[in-house]
């Protein structure tokens, strides 16, 4: 499972809201070209999400805040949700993508600006992540928390550039 982000203009975001196939094509091309519009956190996505949430981040920048697809109001691990996702046409790997508005991207960039790798992992007990079943697990192994922190400079740069350009960000797991 890998966490991904794609920068899109407000106009592109509006088009994506009505044509996720088109947006998926843009995302695939950006990833294939290793474009500056795309970045990923590989398997560190859930650890990063957990650690940012632990620090009180307002914006869920890893999984996005806004949905392209209305999900049913059922338990996430329920049979109903499984059936829904299994029949979903807009699945980008592990469910549908979500997004952050340009305002949410700017807020995330502001919060990330002063955050260091040490800030992200300072005082964290690896067992806390294991107890929370944070993917991919094995957080007690040497260097695992630091591996998540390693992504922070790129994440900070990506969101700063997106905010500077007034972009939205599409978020997905694959």
CSV table of C-alpha atoms in Angstrom, one decimal:
chain,number,residue,atom,x,y,z
A,1,UNK,CA,0.0,0.0,0.0
A,2,UNK,CA,1.4,3.3,-1.0
A,3,UNK,CA,0.2,6.9,-0.3
A,4,UNK,CA,0.0,9.2,-3.3
A,5,UNK,CA,-0.7,12.9,-3.9
A,6,UNK,CA,-1.3,14.8,-7.1
A,7,UNK,CA,-1.4,18.6,-7.4
A,8,UNK,CA,-4.3,19.9,-9.5
A,9,UNK,CA,-5.4,23.4,-10.4
A,10,UNK,CA,-8.9,24.4,-9.1
A,11,UNK,CA,-10.2,24.0,-12.6
A,12,UNK,CA,-8.8,20.5,-12.8
A,13,UNK,CA,-10.3,19.7,-9.4
A,14,UNK,CA,-13.7,20.7,-10.7
A,15,UNK,CA,-13.3,18.5,-13.7
A,16,UNK,CA,-12.1,15.6,-11.5
A,17,UNK,CA,-15.3,15.9,-9.5
A,18,UNK,CA,-17.3,14.9,-12.5
A,19,UNK,CA,-14.7,12.7,-14.3
A,20,UNK,CA,-12.5,10.6,-12.1
A,21,UNK,CA,-11.4,8.5,-15.0
A,22,UNK,CA,-9.9,11.6,-16.5
A,23,UNK,CA,-8.2,12.5,-13.2
A,24,UNK,CA,-6.9,9.0,-12.9
A,25,UNK,CA,-5.3,9.3,-16.3
A,26,UNK,CA,-3.5,12.6,-15.2
A,27,UNK,CA,-2.4,10.9,-12.0
A,28,UNK,CA,-1.0,7.9,-13.9
A,29,UNK,CA,0.8,10.1,-16.4
A,30,UNK,CA,2.3,12.3,-13.6
A,31,UNK,CA,3.5,9.2,-11.7
A,32,UNK,CA,4.9,7.6,-14.9
A,33,UNK,CA,6.8,10.8,-15.8
A,34,UNK,CA,7.9,11.4,-12.2
A,35,UNK,CA,6.3,14.8,-12.5
A,36,UNK,CA,6.6,17.4,-9.8
A,37,UNK,CA,2.8,17.4,-9.7
A,38,UNK,CA,3.0,13.9,-8.0
A,39,UNK,CA,4.7,12.5,-5.0
A,40,UNK,CA,4.3,9.5,-2.7
A,41,UNK,CA,5.1,8.3,0.7
A,42,UNK,CA,5.3,4.6,-0.2
A,43,UNK,CA,4.4,2.5,2.9
A,44,UNK,CA,5.1,5.3,5.3
A,45,UNK,CA,1.6,6.9,4.6
A,46,UNK,CA,-0.2,5.4,7.6
A,47,UNK,CA,2.7,6.2,10.0
A,48,UNK,CA,2.9,9.8,8.7
A,49,UNK,CA,-0.9,10.1,9.1
A,50,UNK,CA,-0.7,8.8,12.7
A,51,UNK,CA,2.2,11.0,13.7
A,52,UNK,CA,0.7,14.2,12.2
A,53,UNK,CA,-2.6,13.4,13.9
A,54,UNK,CA,-0.7,12.9,17.2
A,55,UNK,CA,0.8,16.3,16.8
A,56,UNK,CA,-2.7,17.8,16.4
A,57,UNK,CA,-2.6,18.5,12.7
A,58,UNK,CA,-5.9,20.1,11.6
A,59,UNK,CA,-5.8,18.9,8.0
A,60,UNK,CA,-5.8,15.1,7.2
A,61,UNK,CA,-3.3,15.6,4.4
A,62,UNK,CA,-2.5,11.9,3.9
A,63,UNK,CA,-6.0,10.6,3.2
A,64,UNK,CA,-7.7,13.9,2.2
A,65,UNK,CA,-10.6,15.7,3.8
A,66,UNK,CA,-13.1,15.8,0.9
A,67,UNK,CA,-14.7,12.8,-0.9
A,68,UNK,CA,-15.2,12.5,-4.6
A,69,UNK,CA,-17.5,9.5,-3.9
A,70,UNK,CA,-20.2,9.4,-1.3
A,71,UNK,CA,-19.5,6.4,0.9
A,72,UNK,CA,-22.4,4.6,2.6
A,73,UNK,CA,-23.0,5.3,6.3
A,74,UNK,CA,-21.9,1.9,7.5
A,75,UNK,CA,-19.0,0.6,9.6
A,76,UNK,CA,-15.7,0.7,7.7
A,77,UNK,CA,-15.0,-3.0,8.2
A,78,UNK,CA,-18.6,-4.1,7.6
A,79,UNK,CA,-19.8,-6.5,4.9
A,80,UNK,CA,-21.9,-3.6,3.4
A,81,UNK,CA,-18.7,-1.5,3.0
A,82,UNK,CA,-16.9,-4.4,1.5
A,83,UNK,CA,-19.7,-5.0,-1.0
A,84,UNK,CA,-19.8,-1.3,-1.9
A,85,UNK,CA,-16.0,-1.0,-2.4
A,86,UNK,CA,-15.9,-4.2,-4.4
A,87,UNK,CA,-18.4,-2.8,-6.9
A,88,UNK,CA,-17.0,0.7,-7.0
A,89,UNK,CA,-15.9,1.9,-10.4
A,90,UNK,CA,-13.8,4.7,-9.1
A,91,UNK,CA,-11.3,2.6,-7.2
A,92,UNK,CA,-7.7,3.8,-7.5
A,93,UNK,CA,-6.2,0.9,-5.7
A,94,UNK,CA,-7.6,0.8,-2.2
A,95,UNK,CA,-10.8,2.7,-2.6
A,96,UNK,CA,-11.7,6.0,-4.2
A,97,UNK,CA,-9.4,9.0,-4.1
A,98,UNK,CA,-10.2,12.0,-1.9
A,99,UNK,CA,-8.9,15.6,-2.1
A,100,UNK,CA,-7.8,18.7,-0.3
A,101,UNK,CA,-9.1,22.1,-1.4
A,102,UNK,CA,-6.6,24.9,-2.1
A,103,UNK,CA,-7.5,26.4,1.3
A,104,UNK,CA,-6.8,23.1,3.0
A,105,UNK,CA,-3.5,22.7,1.1
A,106,UNK,CA,-2.5,26.2,2.2
A,107,UNK,CA,-3.3,25.3,5.9
A,108,UNK,CA,-1.4,22.0,5.6
A,109,UNK,CA,1.6,23.8,4.1
A,110,UNK,CA,1.6,26.4,7.0
A,111,UNK,CA,1.5,23.6,9.6
A,112,UNK,CA,4.2,21.7,7.9
A,113,UNK,CA,6.5,24.7,7.4
A,114,UNK,CA,8.0,24.6,10.8
A,115,UNK,CA,7.9,20.9,11.4
A,116,UNK,CA,11.2,19.0,11.6
A,117,UNK,CA,11.8,15.3,11.3
A,118,UNK,CA,12.8,15.3,15.0
A,119,UNK,CA,9.5,17.0,15.9
A,120,UNK,CA,7.6,14.3,14.1
A,121,UNK,CA,9.0,11.4,16.0
A,122,UNK,CA,10.2,13.0,19.3
A,123,UNK,CA,8.8,11.1,22.3
A,124,UNK,CA,7.0,8.5,20.2
A,125,UNK,CA,6.9,5.0,21.6
A,126,UNK,CA,7.0,2.6,18.7
A,127,UNK,CA,4.6,0.3,20.6
A,128,UNK,CA,2.0,3.1,20.4
A,129,UNK,CA,1.9,2.6,16.6
A,130,UNK,CA,1.9,-1.2,17.0
A,131,UNK,CA,-1.1,-1.0,19.4
A,132,UNK,CA,-2.9,1.3,17.0
A,133,UNK,CA,-2.2,-1.3,14.2
A,134,UNK,CA,-0.6,1.4,12.0
A,135,UNK,CA,0.4,0.0,8.6
A,136,UNK,CA,2.9,-1.7,7.9
A,137,UNK,CA,3.6,-2.7,11.5
A,138,UNK,CA,7.0,-3.7,13.0
A,139,UNK,CA,7.5,-0.2,14.4
A,140,UNK,CA,9.9,-1.5,17.1
A,141,UNK,CA,12.5,-2.3,14.5
A,142,UNK,CA,15.4,0.1,14.5
A,143,UNK,CA,15.0,3.0,12.0
A,144,UNK,CA,11.3,2.5,11.3
A,145,UNK,CA,10.1,5.8,12.8
A,146,UNK,CA,13.0,7.6,11.2
A,147,UNK,CA,11.9,6.1,7.8
A,148,UNK,CA,8.7,8.0,8.2
A,149,UNK,CA,10.5,11.2,9.1
A,150,UNK,CA,12.7,10.8,6.0
A,151,UNK,CA,9.6,11.7,3.9
A,152,UNK,CA,8.9,14.9,5.7
A,153,UNK,CA,11.2,17.3,3.7
A,154,UNK,CA,9.6,16.1,0.4
A,155,UNK,CA,6.1,16.4,1.9
A,156,UNK,CA,6.8,19.9,3.2
A,157,UNK,CA,8.2,21.0,-0.2
A,158,UNK,CA,5.3,19.4,-2.2
A,159,UNK,CA,2.6,21.1,-0.1
A,160,UNK,CA,4.5,24.4,0.0
A,161,UNK,CA,4.7,24.4,-3.9
A,162,UNK,CA,1.0,23.4,-4.2
A,163,UNK,CA,0.0,26.2,-1.8
A,164,UNK,CA,2.1,28.8,-3.6
A,165,UNK,CA,0.4,27.9,-6.9
A,166,UNK,CA,-3.1,27.8,-5.3
A,167,UNK,CA,-3.4,24.1,-6.2
A,168,UNK,CA,-5.7,21.4,-4.7
A,169,UNK,CA,-4.3,17.9,-4.0
A,170,UNK,CA,-5.9,14.6,-4.8
A,171,UNK,CA,-5.0,11.9,-2.3
A,172,UNK,CA,-5.2,8.1,-2.8
A,173,UNK,CA,-3.8,4.7,-1.8
A,174,UNK,CA,-2.6,2.1,-4.2
